[in-house]
Structures are given as C-alpha cells and as structure tokens.
Amino acid sequence: PPVIDALIKDGKIVAGSRADIGRAGLGVAVRAGAPKPDISSVDAFKRTLLAAKAVAYPGKGASGLYFVSLLDRMGIKVEMQSRLKPMAAEDTVEVVARGEADMVVVVSTRITGVPGVDVVGPIPAELQTKIGFAAGLAASAKEPDAAKALIRFLTAPSAAATLKAKGVEPH
C-alpha cells in the first residue's frame, strides 16, 4: 500500500485529506550536448544500455530496484553488471552532468531542472512503471489552512502545466 495510506492509518495524516497529485515514470538523461540515444523501443533501449560505458541509477529505492529488474527481464543483467553505477539519491543525475556516467535512468521528476543534463525521454511504454505522488494534511500541521490551500493548488487544473514541466502526469 502507498506510504500515505500507512500514515493515515497511523494518525499522522488526517483521514479524508489524501489528494492524488499525479504520476511519474522512469526517464533517461545524458550529459548536456551529448547525442541523444535511441530509446524509442525495447530493442533500441536495450542496444543503448549495452553501448553505454556507465549507467547511473538510484542505488536505493523502488525505481532503482525496478530498473535492475528490467535489465534481468531484458536478458542483459549480467552484461550490464560492470557498467552499472548505483548512486545515492542526491547524486544520481549529477554524475552524468560531471561526465562520470554516460546516462541515467531514474524517475523523470528527478531529471528536470538539473544543470548539465539533457532529458532524452521516458523509457519505452512496455517497460514503464509509474510512481504516484499524493499529498495529505499532517495531523500536526501548525498552519492547516495553508496546507489545505497548497493541496488544492497542487491538484487544481491550473497546476497541470507546471506538473507536466516537472515530469509529472497530473491526476
């Protein structure tokens, strides 16, 4: 179950305040100015991964585990082992900007706005997974009206363009 549901059950988030904001899938980025590889199909993505010298991904968390499972599913986990760069969350994309990895595969929201990288695009739909983003009112909120206003703002149709620009498909 989603983390927010557990927080509601534990009384840390006010029941009935959950609001789904949107979803984001895995994306690929390369160093700014580098040629953008072909990731338009499963076969193209597989060839691109196999051609890379180093591929960064989150070393911990659901998206990193999912990416490693995809390598196994595509039958290239063994070949990719020496090229994989599991990274700490705060450095996953930045290693590509510094030239320490050829590409990164990570939740698309993590790629947008990072200086020194260019977004290639989402991984192929057949391999894609979606990570949900939700909000809720903390039971301990010191400014509950402001928190409710923020939740309304994030879920309003007017927020859709900003969410999309940050890699989120609005709910």
PDB file of C-alpha atoms in Angstrom:
ATOM      1  CA  PRO A   1       0.000   0.000   0.000  1.00  0.00           C
ATOM      2  CA  PRO A   2       1.124   3.584  -0.604  1.00  0.00           C
ATOM      3  CA  VAL A   3       3.096   5.258   2.165  1.00  0.00           C
ATOM      4  CA  ILE A   4       0.428   7.924   2.631  1.00  0.00           C
ATOM      5  CA  ASP A   5      -2.181   5.261   3.427  1.00  0.00           C
ATOM      6  CA  ALA A   6       0.047   3.916   6.200  1.00  0.00           C
ATOM      7  CA  LEU A   7       0.494   7.454   7.558  1.00  0.00           C
ATOM      8  CA  ILE A   8      -3.295   7.919   7.575  1.00  0.00           C
ATOM      9  CA  LYS A   9      -3.721   4.606   9.412  1.00  0.00           C
ATOM     10  CA  ASP A  10      -1.105   5.713  11.977  1.00  0.00           C
ATOM     11  CA  GLY A  11      -2.938   9.011  12.516  1.00  0.00           C
ATOM     12  CA  LYS A  12      -0.069  11.133  11.164  1.00  0.00           C
ATOM     13  CA  ILE A  13      -2.111  12.294   8.156  1.00  0.00           C
ATOM     14  CA  VAL A  14      -5.711  13.439   8.646  1.00  0.00           C
ATOM     15  CA  ALA A  15      -8.184  10.868   7.326  1.00  0.00           C
ATOM     16  CA  GLY A  16     -10.027  12.157   4.270  1.00  0.00           C
ATOM     17  CA  SER A  17      -7.304  14.662   3.363  1.00  0.00           C
ATOM     18  CA  ARG A  18      -5.452  12.476   0.851  1.00  0.00           C
ATOM     19  CA  ALA A  19      -5.235  14.025  -2.619  1.00  0.00           C
ATOM     20  CA  ASP A  20      -3.586  12.321  -5.566  1.00  0.00           C
ATOM     21  CA  ILE A  21      -1.401  14.784  -7.448  1.00  0.00           C
ATOM     22  CA  GLY A  22      -0.100  12.694 -10.331  1.00  0.00           C
ATOM     23  CA  ARG A  23       2.276  10.009 -11.523  1.00  0.00           C
ATOM     24  CA  ALA A  24       5.759   9.916 -12.983  1.00  0.00           C
ATOM     25  CA  GLY A  25       7.570   7.223 -14.900  1.00  0.00           C
ATOM     26  CA  LEU A  26      11.212   6.414 -15.459  1.00  0.00           C
ATOM     27  CA  GLY A  27      13.169   8.614 -17.805  1.00  0.00           C
ATOM     28  CA  VAL A  28      16.618   8.797 -19.348  1.00  0.00           C
ATOM     29  CA  ALA A  29      19.042  11.716 -19.439  1.00  0.00           C
ATOM     30  CA  VAL A  30      22.511  12.253 -20.909  1.00  0.00           C
ATOM     31  CA  ARG A  31      25.164  14.907 -20.410  1.00  0.00           C
ATOM     32  CA  ALA A  32      24.157  18.249 -21.904  1.00  0.00           C
ATOM     33  CA  GLY A  33      25.179  18.451 -25.550  1.00  0.00           C
ATOM     34  CA  ALA A  34      25.807  14.698 -25.903  1.00  0.00           C
ATOM     35  CA  PRO A  35      23.990  12.878 -28.720  1.00  0.00           C
ATOM     36  CA  LYS A  36      20.603  11.637 -27.540  1.00  0.00           C
ATOM     37  CA  PRO A  37      20.479   7.847 -27.825  1.00  0.00           C
ATOM     38  CA  ASP A  38      17.561   5.945 -29.318  1.00  0.00           C
ATOM     39  CA  ILE A  39      15.277   4.650 -26.565  1.00  0.00           C
ATOM     40  CA  SER A  40      12.116   4.580 -28.694  1.00  0.00           C
ATOM     41  CA  SER A  41      11.574   0.815 -28.443  1.00  0.00           C
ATOM     42  CA  VAL A  42      12.565  -2.011 -26.132  1.00  0.00           C
ATOM     43  CA  ASP A  43      15.220  -3.200 -28.608  1.00  0.00           C
ATOM     44  CA  ALA A  44      16.604   0.326 -29.077  1.00  0.00           C
ATOM     45  CA  PHE A  45      16.702   0.895 -25.312  1.00  0.00           C
ATOM     46  CA  LYS A  46      18.474  -2.434 -24.853  1.00  0.00           C
ATOM     47  CA  ARG A  47      21.079  -1.533 -27.526  1.00  0.00           C
ATOM     48  CA  THR A  48      21.575   1.896 -25.935  1.00  0.00           C
ATOM     49  CA  LEU A  49      22.160   0.369 -22.500  1.00  0.00           C
ATOM     50  CA  LEU A  50      24.609  -2.178 -23.894  1.00  0.00           C
ATOM     51  CA  ALA A  51      26.527   0.565 -25.736  1.00  0.00           C
ATOM     52  CA  ALA A  52      26.940   2.680 -22.593  1.00  0.00           C
ATOM     53  CA  LYS A  53      30.168   2.559 -20.596  1.00  0.00           C
ATOM     54  CA  ALA A  54      28.397   3.602 -17.375  1.00  0.00           C
ATOM     55  CA  VAL A  55      24.706   3.903 -16.469  1.00  0.00           C
ATOM     56  CA  ALA A  56      23.712   5.668 -13.254  1.00  0.00           C
ATOM     57  CA  TYR A  57      20.551   4.774 -11.373  1.00  0.00           C
ATOM     58  CA  PRO A  58      19.271   5.166  -7.796  1.00  0.00           C
ATOM     59  CA  GLY A  59      21.068   2.619  -5.631  1.00  0.00           C
ATOM     60  CA  LYS A  60      18.233   2.575  -3.107  1.00  0.00           C
ATOM     61  CA  GLY A  61      14.502   2.849  -3.532  1.00  0.00           C
ATOM     62  CA  ALA A  62      11.778   1.460  -5.715  1.00  0.00           C
ATOM     63  CA  SER A  63      12.863   2.973  -9.046  1.00  0.00           C
ATOM     64  CA  GLY A  64      16.408   1.590  -8.749  1.00  0.00           C
ATOM     65  CA  LEU A  65      15.179  -1.885  -7.839  1.00  0.00           C
ATOM     66  CA  TYR A  66      12.715  -1.735 -10.711  1.00  0.00           C
ATOM     67  CA  PHE A  67      15.444  -0.700 -13.187  1.00  0.00           C
ATOM     68  CA  VAL A  68      17.666  -3.636 -12.156  1.00  0.00           C
ATOM     69  CA  SER A  69      14.682  -5.976 -12.556  1.00  0.00           C
ATOM     70  CA  LEU A  70      14.179  -4.585 -16.087  1.00  0.00           C
ATOM     71  CA  LEU A  71      17.757  -5.493 -17.004  1.00  0.00           C
ATOM     72  CA  ASP A  72      17.017  -9.043 -15.903  1.00  0.00           C
ATOM     73  CA  ARG A  73      13.728  -9.029 -17.830  1.00  0.00           C
ATOM     74  CA  MET A  74      15.553  -7.841 -20.974  1.00  0.00           C
ATOM     75  CA  GLY A  75      18.191 -10.548 -20.504  1.00  0.00           C
ATOM     76  CA  ILE A  76      21.132  -8.137 -20.145  1.00  0.00           C
ATOM     77  CA  LYS A  77      21.677  -8.018 -16.384  1.00  0.00           C
ATOM     78  CA  VAL A  78      24.956  -9.973 -16.482  1.00  0.00           C
ATOM     79  CA  GLU A  79      26.389  -7.910 -19.370  1.00  0.00           C
ATOM     80  CA  MET A  80      25.387  -4.660 -17.643  1.00  0.00           C
ATOM     81  CA  GLN A  81      26.757  -5.535 -14.186  1.00  0.00           C
ATOM     82  CA  SER A  82      30.160  -3.869 -14.650  1.00  0.00           C
ATOM     83  CA  ARG A  83      28.593  -0.744 -16.217  1.00  0.00           C
ATOM     84  CA  LEU A  84      26.025  -0.025 -13.531  1.00  0.00           C
ATOM     85  CA  LYS A  85      26.585   2.912 -11.174  1.00  0.00           C
ATOM     86  CA  PRO A  86      24.186   2.678  -8.241  1.00  0.00           C
ATOM     87  CA  MET A  87      24.121   6.180  -6.765  1.00  0.00           C
ATOM     88  CA  ALA A  88      22.902   7.984  -3.678  1.00  0.00           C
ATOM     89  CA  ALA A  89      19.684   9.890  -4.398  1.00  0.00           C
ATOM     90  CA  GLU A  90      21.332  13.306  -4.254  1.00  0.00           C
ATOM     91  CA  ASP A  91      23.963  12.388  -6.868  1.00  0.00           C
ATOM     92  CA  THR A  92      22.087  10.090  -9.277  1.00  0.00           C
ATOM     93  CA  VAL A  93      21.700  12.610 -12.110  1.00  0.00           C
ATOM     94  CA  GLU A  94      24.630  14.856 -11.242  1.00  0.00           C
ATOM     95  CA  VAL A  95      27.195  12.130 -12.063  1.00  0.00           C
ATOM     96  CA  VAL A  96      26.011  12.349 -15.666  1.00  0.00           C
ATOM     97  CA  ALA A  97      26.426  16.137 -15.660  1.00  0.00           C
ATOM     98  CA  ARG A  98      30.005  15.628 -14.439  1.00  0.00           C
ATOM     99  CA  GLY A  99      30.703  13.037 -17.167  1.00  0.00           C
ATOM    100  CA  GLU A 100      31.130  10.139 -14.719  1.00  0.00           C
ATOM    101  CA  ALA A 101      28.319   8.162 -16.372  1.00  0.00           C
ATOM    102  CA  ASP A 102      27.006   8.179 -19.948  1.00  0.00           C
ATOM    103  CA  MET A 103      23.361   8.178 -18.959  1.00  0.00           C
ATOM    104  CA  VAL A 104      20.972   7.921 -16.052  1.00  0.00           C
ATOM    105  CA  VAL A 105      17.717   6.007 -15.672  1.00  0.00           C
ATOM    106  CA  VAL A 106      15.604   7.472 -12.874  1.00  0.00           C
ATOM    107  CA  VAL A 107      12.134   8.838 -12.087  1.00  0.00           C
ATOM    108  CA  SER A 108      11.580  11.652 -14.584  1.00  0.00           C
ATOM    109  CA  THR A 109      10.881  14.208 -11.841  1.00  0.00           C
ATOM    110  CA  ARG A 110      14.471  13.798 -10.662  1.00  0.00           C
ATOM    111  CA  ILE A 111      15.899  14.756 -14.081  1.00  0.00           C
ATOM    112  CA  THR A 112      14.120  18.044 -14.738  1.00  0.00           C
ATOM    113  CA  GLY A 113      15.982  21.165 -13.754  1.00  0.00           C
ATOM    114  CA  VAL A 114      19.377  19.523 -13.174  1.00  0.00           C
ATOM    115  CA  PRO A 115      22.072  21.673 -14.816  1.00  0.00           C
ATOM    116  CA  GLY A 116      24.365  19.845 -17.221  1.00  0.00           C
ATOM    117  CA  VAL A 117      21.961  17.149 -18.414  1.00  0.00           C
ATOM    118  CA  ASP A 118      19.540  16.825 -21.305  1.00  0.00           C
ATOM    119  CA  VAL A 119      16.378  14.773 -20.995  1.00  0.00           C
ATOM    120  CA  VAL A 120      16.212  12.017 -23.624  1.00  0.00           C
ATOM    121  CA  GLY A 121      12.696  10.941 -22.701  1.00  0.00           C
ATOM    122  CA  PRO A 122      10.721   8.204 -20.999  1.00  0.00           C
ATOM    123  CA  ILE A 123      11.751   4.566 -21.212  1.00  0.00           C
ATOM    124  CA  PRO A 124       9.591   2.504 -23.614  1.00  0.00           C
ATOM    125  CA  ALA A 125       5.965   2.117 -22.536  1.00  0.00           C
ATOM    126  CA  GLU A 126       6.233  -1.694 -22.453  1.00  0.00           C
ATOM    127  CA  LEU A 127       8.876  -1.390 -19.722  1.00  0.00           C
ATOM    128  CA  GLN A 128       7.456   1.615 -17.897  1.00  0.00           C
ATOM    129  CA  THR A 129       6.269   1.816 -14.318  1.00  0.00           C
ATOM    130  CA  LYS A 130       4.564   4.765 -12.670  1.00  0.00           C
ATOM    131  CA  ILE A 131       5.251   6.216  -9.257  1.00  0.00           C
ATOM    132  CA  GLY A 132       2.361   8.054  -7.628  1.00  0.00           C
ATOM    133  CA  PHE A 133       2.559  11.388  -5.841  1.00  0.00           C
ATOM    134  CA  ALA A 134      -0.035  12.238  -3.211  1.00  0.00           C
ATOM    135  CA  ALA A 135      -0.497  14.880  -0.529  1.00  0.00           C
ATOM    136  CA  GLY A 136      -2.293  14.909   2.770  1.00  0.00           C
ATOM    137  CA  LEU A 137      -2.779  17.179   5.741  1.00  0.00           C
ATOM    138  CA  ALA A 138      -0.388  16.353   8.574  1.00  0.00           C
ATOM    139  CA  ALA A 139      -2.212  15.808  11.859  1.00  0.00           C
ATOM    140  CA  SER A 140       0.442  18.019  13.486  1.00  0.00           C
ATOM    141  CA  ALA A 141       0.193  20.864  10.931  1.00  0.00           C
ATOM    142  CA  LYS A 142       0.675  24.236  12.612  1.00  0.00           C
ATOM    143  CA  GLU A 143      -0.979  26.018   9.657  1.00  0.00           C
ATOM    144  CA  PRO A 144      -3.687  23.587   8.464  1.00  0.00           C
ATOM    145  CA  ASP A 145      -5.495  26.181   6.330  1.00  0.00           C
ATOM    146  CA  ALA A 146      -2.291  26.986   4.434  1.00  0.00           C
ATOM    147  CA  ALA A 147      -1.597  23.257   3.995  1.00  0.00           C
ATOM    148  CA  LYS A 148      -5.104  22.683   2.638  1.00  0.00           C
ATOM    149  CA  ALA A 149      -4.624  25.623   0.234  1.00  0.00           C
ATOM    150  CA  LEU A 150      -1.366  24.115  -1.029  1.00  0.00           C
ATOM    151  CA  ILE A 151      -3.052  20.743  -1.616  1.00  0.00           C
ATOM    152  CA  ARG A 152      -5.890  22.491  -3.518  1.00  0.00           C
ATOM    153  CA  PHE A 153      -3.297  24.395  -5.575  1.00  0.00           C
ATOM    154  CA  LEU A 154      -1.327  21.228  -6.477  1.00  0.00           C
ATOM    155  CA  THR A 155      -4.463  19.383  -7.546  1.00  0.00           C
ATOM    156  CA  ALA A 156      -6.124  22.251  -9.447  1.00  0.00           C
ATOM    157  CA  PRO A 157      -6.284  22.116 -13.258  1.00  0.00           C
ATOM    158  CA  SER A 158      -4.160  25.282 -13.362  1.00  0.00           C
ATOM    159  CA  ALA A 159      -1.210  23.334 -11.876  1.00  0.00           C
ATOM    160  CA  ALA A 160      -1.198  20.790 -14.716  1.00  0.00           C
ATOM    161  CA  ALA A 161       1.247  22.649 -16.972  1.00  0.00           C
ATOM    162  CA  THR A 162       3.769  23.104 -14.153  1.00  0.00           C
ATOM    163  CA  LEU A 163       3.445  19.478 -13.067  1.00  0.00           C
ATOM    164  CA  LYS A 164       3.974  18.283 -16.648  1.00  0.00           C
ATOM    165  CA  ALA A 165       7.060  20.509 -16.988  1.00  0.00           C
ATOM    166  CA  LYS A 166       8.466  18.760 -13.898  1.00  0.00           C
ATOM    167  CA  GLY A 167       7.840  15.263 -15.276  1.00  0.00           C
ATOM    168  CA  VAL A 168       4.535  14.547 -13.516  1.00  0.00           C
ATOM    169  CA  GLU A 169       1.368  13.402 -15.293  1.00  0.00           C
ATOM    170  CA  PRO A 170      -1.364  15.249 -13.359  1.00  0.00           C
ATOM    171  CA  HIS A 171      -4.094  13.134 -11.783  1.00  0.00           C
TER     172      HIS A 171
END
